[in-house]
């Protein structure tokens, strides 16, 4: 008869060390990022920059011989001061509305071209850099950016001709205008590449950890299987001798009990090893419709102009509330991804006797993909819509998504609140 107290296979310390090492190595290999003031305190830094550029436009002017000099503020007419103030103040919003800021700066610079007060070109340079650094990568934004660069170059040429500036200096000024945008654009692309690299490294870390967990699970499975096999043999032996030798049968059943307890301990360890990280929202309670306001606040902070109408008064099945929350979450993520911030978005919720109806409407254009209904089988939409559709179908519901006639995008889902899922 097998002995329940035989030594176990040593695996805990070595295998857990193997699990930790790949993650630590990759994390330590990622270089730390330097974060300047515009990344740490963006609003304060933009306010300081706007004030500095405004003071430069007001007090600094060109002197003979390509020199600079300080002029008294009393020498600047009030209308020109107002133009400077508008252009300088606009720089405060350069990170959020870069295209609008460069438009304001160009309009404020225009009336002063050809005069000694044409000193707000520096504000235009900063605004062009901001367009390259922060403007959304959409067709409309690209067209506005091209128009802004062309207008800035034209302003440099007009100002130079009116002031009889040599063509070499005019060409240099035009290059500076274009170069400001180009530098901002290159920095934006570099930041995006760095973000992708960090995501790839994090994904590689998760992949390696998952492989190690699978390896650990196999070894732990061998240990648990050994214990269960031992229990089966001992239980069979106890049954065979129960009639003739009750004491030996009791001893065998005690060994079965001990082996069962050890198997349970090892099984708990197995589940602990395979449990996903806490930061993936798997350890806490699943979200419900009552948590929708937190999701709305998060997307508002991301820049989405969102409103929620309607609501759900009665308690719904947990599976319906979870699916409804995930559908709204994915729909809002798609709006941010395809239409960008500042998109007017409305979430409508209504609960009738037949089930819960969800509508997500936006006025953007980026999400204009072929219409997808719960019953459609032609065409392959994006993974987000496929996932939402599957959630609705598993509950026996339906989902429609497609462009709105007046522009924008509409997603409508109906989730039954009773009955069996399809």
Coordinates of C-alpha atoms in Angstrom, one line a residue:
X1 CA 0.0 0.0 0.0
X2 CA 1.4 3.4 -0.9
X3 CA 2.7 5.6 1.8
X4 CA 0.9 9.0 1.9
X5 CA 3.8 10.7 3.6
X6 CA 6.4 10.1 1.0
X7 CA 8.5 13.1 0.0
X8 CA 7.1 15.5 -2.6
X9 CA 8.8 16.7 -5.8
X10 CA 10.7 19.9 -5.2
X11 CA 9.3 22.6 -7.5
X12 CA 8.0 25.6 -5.6
X13 CA 11.1 27.8 -5.2
X14 CA 12.9 27.1 -8.4
X15 CA 9.8 27.4 -10.6
X16 CA 8.6 30.6 -9.0
X17 CA 12.1 32.1 -9.5
X18 CA 11.8 31.1 -13.2
X19 CA 8.5 32.9 -13.4
X20 CA 9.9 36.1 -11.9
X21 CA 13.2 36.4 -13.8
X22 CA 12.0 37.1 -17.4
X23 CA 9.7 39.9 -16.2
X24 CA 12.3 41.5 -14.1
X25 CA 14.9 41.3 -16.8
X26 CA 12.7 43.0 -19.4
X27 CA 11.5 45.7 -17.1
X28 CA 15.1 46.5 -16.0
X29 CA 16.1 46.6 -19.6
X30 CA 13.6 49.4 -20.5
X31 CA 15.4 52.8 -20.2
X32 CA 13.8 55.4 -18.0
X33 CA 12.1 58.2 -19.7
X34 CA 13.1 61.8 -19.0
X35 CA 10.0 63.9 -18.5
X36 CA 10.5 67.7 -18.9
X37 CA 8.3 70.4 -17.6
X38 CA 5.9 70.3 -20.6
X39 CA 5.2 66.6 -19.7
X40 CA 5.1 67.0 -15.9
X41 CA 3.2 70.2 -15.7
X42 CA 1.7 70.9 -19.2
X43 CA -0.7 73.6 -18.3
X44 CA 1.7 75.6 -16.1
X45 CA 4.5 75.2 -18.7
X46 CA 2.1 76.3 -21.5
X47 CA 1.1 79.4 -19.4
X48 CA 4.7 80.3 -18.8
X49 CA 5.5 79.9 -22.5
X50 CA 2.5 82.0 -23.6
X51 CA 3.5 84.8 -21.2
X52 CA 7.2 84.7 -22.4
X53 CA 6.2 84.8 -26.1
X54 CA 3.8 87.7 -25.4
X55 CA 6.4 89.7 -23.6
X56 CA 8.9 89.1 -26.5
X57 CA 6.4 90.2 -29.1
X58 CA 5.6 93.4 -27.1
X59 CA 9.0 94.5 -26.0
X60 CA 11.5 93.1 -28.5
X61 CA 11.9 94.7 -32.0
X62 CA 14.5 94.6 -34.7
X63 CA 17.2 97.3 -34.8
X64 CA 19.4 98.4 -37.7
X65 CA 22.1 95.9 -38.5
X66 CA 20.1 92.8 -37.7
X67 CA 20.2 93.6 -34.0
X68 CA 17.5 93.5 -31.4
X69 CA 16.4 96.1 -28.9
X70 CA 13.9 96.7 -26.2
X71 CA 11.1 99.1 -26.9
X72 CA 8.9 100.8 -24.4
X73 CA 5.4 99.5 -24.1
X74 CA 4.1 103.1 -24.7
X75 CA 5.4 102.9 -28.2
X76 CA 3.0 100.1 -29.1
X77 CA -0.5 101.1 -30.1
X78 CA -3.4 99.7 -28.2
X79 CA -4.9 97.7 -31.1
X80 CA -1.5 96.1 -31.7
X81 CA -1.2 95.2 -28.0
X82 CA -4.6 93.5 -28.3
X83 CA -3.4 91.5 -31.2
X84 CA -0.3 90.4 -29.3
X85 CA -2.5 89.5 -26.3
X86 CA -4.9 87.4 -28.3
X87 CA -2.0 85.5 -30.1
X88 CA 0.0 85.0 -27.0
X89 CA -2.9 83.9 -24.9
X90 CA -3.9 81.4 -27.5
X91 CA -0.7 79.5 -27.0
X92 CA -2.0 78.3 -23.6
X93 CA -4.3 75.9 -25.6
X94 CA -1.7 74.8 -28.0
X95 CA -1.6 71.2 -26.7
X96 CA -5.4 70.8 -26.9
X97 CA -6.4 72.9 -29.9
X98 CA -3.2 73.3 -32.0
X99 CA -4.9 73.9 -35.3
X100 CA -7.1 76.6 -33.8
X101 CA -4.1 78.2 -32.0
X102 CA -2.0 78.5 -35.2
X103 CA -5.1 80.0 -37.0
X104 CA -5.5 82.7 -34.3
X105 CA -1.7 83.4 -34.4
X106 CA -1.7 83.9 -38.1
X107 CA -4.8 86.1 -38.1
X108 CA -3.3 88.3 -35.4
X109 CA 0.0 88.5 -37.2
X110 CA -1.6 89.5 -40.5
X111 CA -2.5 93.2 -39.8
X112 CA 1.0 94.0 -38.6
X113 CA 2.9 92.7 -41.6
X114 CA 5.2 95.2 -43.2
X115 CA 5.4 97.3 -40.1
X116 CA 7.8 97.6 -37.1
X117 CA 5.1 95.8 -35.0
X118 CA 5.4 92.6 -37.0
X119 CA 7.1 90.8 -34.1
X120 CA 4.6 88.0 -33.4
X121 CA 6.2 85.7 -35.9
X122 CA 7.8 83.9 -32.9
X123 CA 4.3 83.0 -31.7
X124 CA 3.5 81.6 -35.1
X125 CA 6.6 79.5 -35.0
X126 CA 5.7 78.0 -31.6
X127 CA 2.1 77.4 -32.9
X128 CA 3.4 75.6 -36.0
X129 CA 5.6 73.4 -33.8
X130 CA 2.6 72.6 -31.7
X131 CA 0.6 71.5 -34.7
X132 CA 3.3 69.1 -35.7
X133 CA 3.6 67.8 -32.1
X134 CA 0.0 67.6 -31.0
X135 CA -2.5 67.8 -33.9
X136 CA -4.6 64.7 -34.5
X137 CA -3.7 62.6 -37.5
X138 CA -6.9 63.0 -39.5
X139 CA -7.6 64.1 -43.0
X140 CA -9.1 67.4 -41.8
X141 CA -6.2 68.1 -39.6
X142 CA -3.7 67.4 -42.4
X143 CA -5.5 69.8 -44.7
X144 CA -5.6 72.5 -42.0
X145 CA -1.9 71.9 -41.2
X146 CA -0.9 72.3 -44.9
X147 CA -3.0 75.5 -45.1
X148 CA -1.4 76.9 -42.0
X149 CA 2.2 76.2 -43.2
X150 CA 1.4 77.8 -46.6
X151 CA -0.2 80.8 -44.9
X152 CA 2.9 81.2 -42.6
X153 CA 5.3 81.0 -45.5
X154 CA 3.2 83.5 -47.5
X155 CA 3.2 85.9 -44.5
X156 CA 7.0 85.7 -44.3
X157 CA 7.3 86.5 -48.0
X158 CA 4.8 89.4 -47.7
X159 CA 6.5 90.8 -44.6
X160 CA 9.9 90.6 -46.2
X161 CA 8.8 92.2 -49.5
X162 CA 7.1 95.1 -47.7
X163 CA 10.2 95.7 -45.6
X164 CA 12.6 95.2 -48.5
X165 CA 14.3 92.2 -46.9
X166 CA 16.8 90.3 -49.1
X167 CA 15.4 87.1 -50.7
X168 CA 18.0 85.0 -48.8
X169 CA 16.5 86.2 -45.5
X170 CA 13.0 85.6 -46.7
X171 CA 13.9 82.1 -47.8
X172 CA 15.5 81.4 -44.4
X173 CA 12.3 82.6 -42.6
X174 CA 10.2 80.3 -44.7
X175 CA 12.5 77.4 -43.9
X176 CA 12.2 78.2 -40.2
X177 CA 8.4 78.2 -40.4
X178 CA 8.4 74.8 -42.1
X179 CA 11.1 73.5 -39.9
X180 CA 9.2 74.3 -36.7
X181 CA 6.3 72.1 -37.9
X182 CA 8.7 69.4 -39.0
X183 CA 10.5 69.2 -35.7
X184 CA 7.2 68.9 -33.9
X185 CA 6.1 66.1 -36.2
X186 CA 9.3 64.2 -35.8
X187 CA 9.1 64.4 -32.1
X188 CA 5.5 63.1 -32.2
X189 CA 6.5 60.2 -34.4
X190 CA 9.4 59.3 -32.1
X191 CA 7.1 59.4 -29.1
X192 CA 4.7 57.1 -30.8
X193 CA 7.4 54.7 -31.7
X194 CA 8.7 54.7 -28.1
X195 CA 5.1 54.0 -26.9
X196 CA 4.8 51.1 -29.3
X197 CA 8.2 49.7 -28.1
X198 CA 7.0 49.8 -24.5
X199 CA 3.8 48.1 -25.4
X200 CA 5.7 45.4 -27.3
X201 CA 8.1 44.9 -24.4
X202 CA 5.2 44.6 -22.0
X203 CA 3.5 42.1 -24.3
X204 CA 6.7 40.1 -24.5
X205 CA 6.9 40.1 -20.7
X206 CA 3.4 38.8 -20.4
X207 CA 4.1 36.1 -23.0
X208 CA 7.1 34.8 -21.2
X209 CA 5.3 34.8 -17.9
X210 CA 2.4 32.9 -19.5
X211 CA 4.8 30.3 -20.9
X212 CA 6.4 29.9 -17.5
X213 CA 3.1 29.6 -15.8
X214 CA 2.1 26.9 -18.3
X215 CA 5.3 25.0 -17.5
X216 CA 4.6 25.3 -13.8
X217 CA 1.1 24.1 -14.3
X218 CA 2.3 21.0 -16.0
X219 CA 4.6 20.1 -13.1
X220 CA 2.0 20.9 -10.5
X221 CA -0.5 18.7 -12.5
X222 CA 2.0 15.8 -12.2
X223 CA 2.1 16.3 -8.4
X224 CA -1.7 16.5 -8.0
X225 CA -2.2 13.6 -10.4
X226 CA 0.2 11.6 -8.2
X227 CA -1.8 12.4 -5.1
X228 CA -5.1 11.5 -6.7
X229 CA -3.7 8.2 -8.0
X230 CA -2.4 7.4 -4.5
X231 CA -5.9 8.1 -3.1
X232 CA -7.5 5.8 -5.6
X233 CA -5.2 2.9 -4.8
X234 CA -5.6 3.3 -1.0
X235 CA -9.4 3.6 -1.3
X236 CA -9.5 0.4 -3.3
X237 CA -7.3 -1.4 -0.8
X238 CA -9.5 -0.2 2.1
X239 CA -12.6 -1.5 0.3
X240 CA -11.0 -4.9 -0.2
X241 CA -9.9 -5.4 3.5
X242 CA -12.9 -3.6 5.1
X243 CA -14.7 -6.9 5.9
X244 CA -11.7 -8.9 7.2
X245 CA -9.5 -6.2 8.8
X246 CA -11.4 -3.0 9.8
X247 CA -8.4 -1.5 11.5
X248 CA -6.3 -1.7 8.3
X249 CA -9.2 -0.3 6.4
X250 CA -9.4 2.7 8.8
X251 CA -5.7 3.3 8.4
X252 CA -6.0 3.2 4.6
X253 CA -8.9 5.7 4.7
X254 CA -6.8 8.0 7.0
X255 CA -4.0 7.9 4.4
X256 CA -6.6 8.8 1.7
X257 CA -7.8 11.8 3.8
X258 CA -4.2 13.0 4.3
X259 CA -3.4 12.6 0.6
X260 CA -6.6 14.5 -0.3
X261 CA -5.7 17.4 2.0
X262 CA -2.2 17.6 0.4
X263 CA -3.7 17.4 -3.1
X264 CA -6.1 20.3 -2.2
X265 CA -3.2 22.4 -0.9
X266 CA -1.2 21.8 -4.1
X267 CA -4.3 22.6 -6.2
X268 CA -4.8 25.9 -4.4
X269 CA -1.1 26.6 -5.2
X270 CA -1.8 25.7 -8.8
X271 CA -4.7 28.2 -9.0
X272 CA -2.6 30.9 -7.4
X273 CA 0.2 30.5 -9.9
X274 CA -2.2 30.6 -12.8
X275 CA -4.2 33.5 -11.5
X276 CA -3.9 36.6 -13.8
X277 CA -2.3 39.8 -12.5
X278 CA -4.5 42.0 -10.3
X279 CA -4.1 44.9 -12.7
X280 CA -6.1 43.1 -15.3
X281 CA -9.4 43.5 -13.4
X282 CA -9.8 39.8 -12.9
X283 CA -9.5 39.7 -9.1
X284 CA -12.1 42.3 -8.2
X285 CA -15.8 42.3 -8.8
X286 CA -17.0 42.5 -12.4
X287 CA -18.3 46.0 -13.4
X288 CA -22.0 46.7 -13.5
X289 CA -24.2 49.4 -14.9
X290 CA -23.9 51.2 -11.5
X291 CA -20.2 51.7 -12.4
X292 CA -21.0 53.4 -15.7
X293 CA -20.6 56.9 -14.3
X294 CA -16.9 56.1 -13.5
X295 CA -16.4 55.0 -17.1
X296 CA -18.1 58.2 -18.4
X297 CA -15.8 60.4 -16.2
X298 CA -12.7 58.6 -17.5
X299 CA -13.6 59.2 -21.2
X300 CA -14.5 62.8 -20.4
X301 CA -11.0 63.3 -19.0
X302 CA -9.7 61.8 -22.2
X303 CA -11.5 64.7 -24.0
X304 CA -14.7 63.1 -25.2
X305 CA -17.8 65.4 -25.0
X306 CA -20.3 62.8 -23.7
X307 CA -23.8 62.8 -22.2
X308 CA -25.9 60.0 -20.8
X309 CA -29.6 59.9 -21.0
X310 CA -32.1 57.4 -19.6
X311 CA -31.2 54.7 -17.1
X312 CA -32.1 51.4 -15.5
X313 CA -34.2 51.4 -12.4
X314 CA -34.8 47.6 -11.8
X315 CA -32.1 45.1 -11.0
X316 CA -30.9 43.1 -14.0
X317 CA -29.1 39.7 -14.2
X318 CA -25.4 40.0 -13.6
X319 CA -24.5 38.7 -17.1
X320 CA -26.7 41.4 -18.7
X321 CA -25.1 44.2 -16.7
X322 CA -21.6 43.0 -17.4
X323 CA -22.3 42.7 -21.1
X324 CA -24.0 46.1 -21.2
X325 CA -21.1 47.8 -19.5
X326 CA -18.5 46.2 -21.8
X327 CA -20.5 47.1 -24.9
X328 CA -20.6 50.8 -23.8
X329 CA -17.0 50.7 -22.9
X330 CA -15.9 49.3 -26.3
X331 CA -18.2 51.7 -28.1
X332 CA -16.7 54.7 -26.4
X333 CA -13.2 53.4 -27.0
X334 CA -14.0 53.2 -30.7
X335 CA -15.3 56.8 -30.7
X336 CA -12.0 58.0 -29.1
X337 CA -10.0 55.8 -31.5
X338 CA -11.7 56.7 -34.8
X339 CA -13.2 60.1 -34.2
X340 CA -10.9 61.6 -31.6
X341 CA -11.5 63.8 -28.6
X342 CA -14.1 66.6 -28.6
X343 CA -16.5 64.4 -30.5
X344 CA -20.1 64.9 -29.4
X345 CA -21.3 61.5 -28.0
X346 CA -24.5 60.4 -26.4
X347 CA -25.2 57.2 -24.6
X348 CA -28.9 56.2 -24.3
X349 CA -30.2 53.5 -21.9
X350 CA -33.7 52.2 -21.7
X351 CA -35.1 49.1 -20.1
X352 CA -38.5 47.7 -21.1
X353 CA -40.2 44.4 -20.5
X354 CA -38.4 42.9 -23.4
X355 CA -34.9 43.8 -22.3
X356 CA -32.2 46.5 -22.2
X357 CA -31.6 48.8 -25.1
X358 CA -28.3 50.6 -25.5
X359 CA -27.6 53.3 -28.1
X360 CA -24.2 55.1 -28.6
X361 CA -24.3 58.0 -31.0
X362 CA -21.5 60.3 -32.1
X363 CA -21.1 63.1 -34.7
X364 CA -17.6 62.0 -35.8
X365 CA -16.6 60.7 -39.2
X366 CA -13.7 58.3 -38.3
X367 CA -15.9 55.4 -37.4
X368 CA -17.6 55.1 -40.8
X369 CA -17.2 51.4 -41.4
X370 CA -19.6 49.2 -43.3
X371 CA -22.8 48.6 -41.3
X372 CA -22.8 45.4 -39.2
X373 CA -25.9 43.8 -37.8
X374 CA -26.4 40.9 -35.5
X375 CA -27.7 38.8 -38.3
X376 CA -25.3 39.9 -41.0
X377 CA -22.7 37.5 -42.1
X378 CA -21.1 39.3 -45.0
X379 CA -18.0 41.4 -44.6
X380 CA -15.6 41.5 -41.6
X381 CA -15.9 44.5 -39.4
X382 CA -13.4 45.6 -36.8
X383 CA -12.6 43.4 -33.8
X384 CA -14.4 45.8 -31.4
X385 CA -17.7 45.5 -33.2
X386 CA -17.2 41.7 -33.5
X387 CA -16.7 41.4 -29.8
X388 CA -19.7 43.5 -29.0
X389 CA -21.8 41.6 -31.4
X390 CA -20.8 38.3 -29.8
X391 CA -21.7 39.5 -26.4
X392 CA -25.1 40.5 -27.6
X393 CA -25.6 37.2 -29.4
X394 CA -24.6 35.1 -26.4
X395 CA -27.4 36.7 -24.4
X396 CA -29.9 36.1 -27.3
X397 CA -29.8 39.8 -28.3
X398 CA -28.8 41.8 -31.3
X399 CA -26.4 44.6 -32.3
X400 CA -26.4 47.0 -35.2
X401 CA -23.6 49.4 -36.0
X402 CA -23.1 51.8 -38.9
X403 CA -22.8 55.4 -40.2
X404 CA -25.6 57.8 -39.4
X405 CA -27.4 59.5 -42.3
X406 CA -26.5 63.0 -41.1
X407 CA -22.9 62.1 -40.3
X408 CA -21.3 60.3 -37.5
X409 CA -21.8 56.7 -36.2
X410 CA -24.5 54.8 -34.4
X411 CA -24.4 51.6 -32.4
X412 CA -27.5 50.0 -31.0
X413 CA -27.7 46.9 -28.9
X414 CA -30.7 45.0 -27.5
X415 CA -30.0 42.6 -24.6
X416 CA -32.8 40.4 -23.3
X417 CA -33.2 40.4 -19.5
X418 CA -35.0 37.1 -19.3
X419 CA -34.9 33.7 -20.9
X420 CA -32.0 31.6 -22.1
X421 CA -29.3 33.0 -24.3
X422 CA -29.1 31.9 -27.9

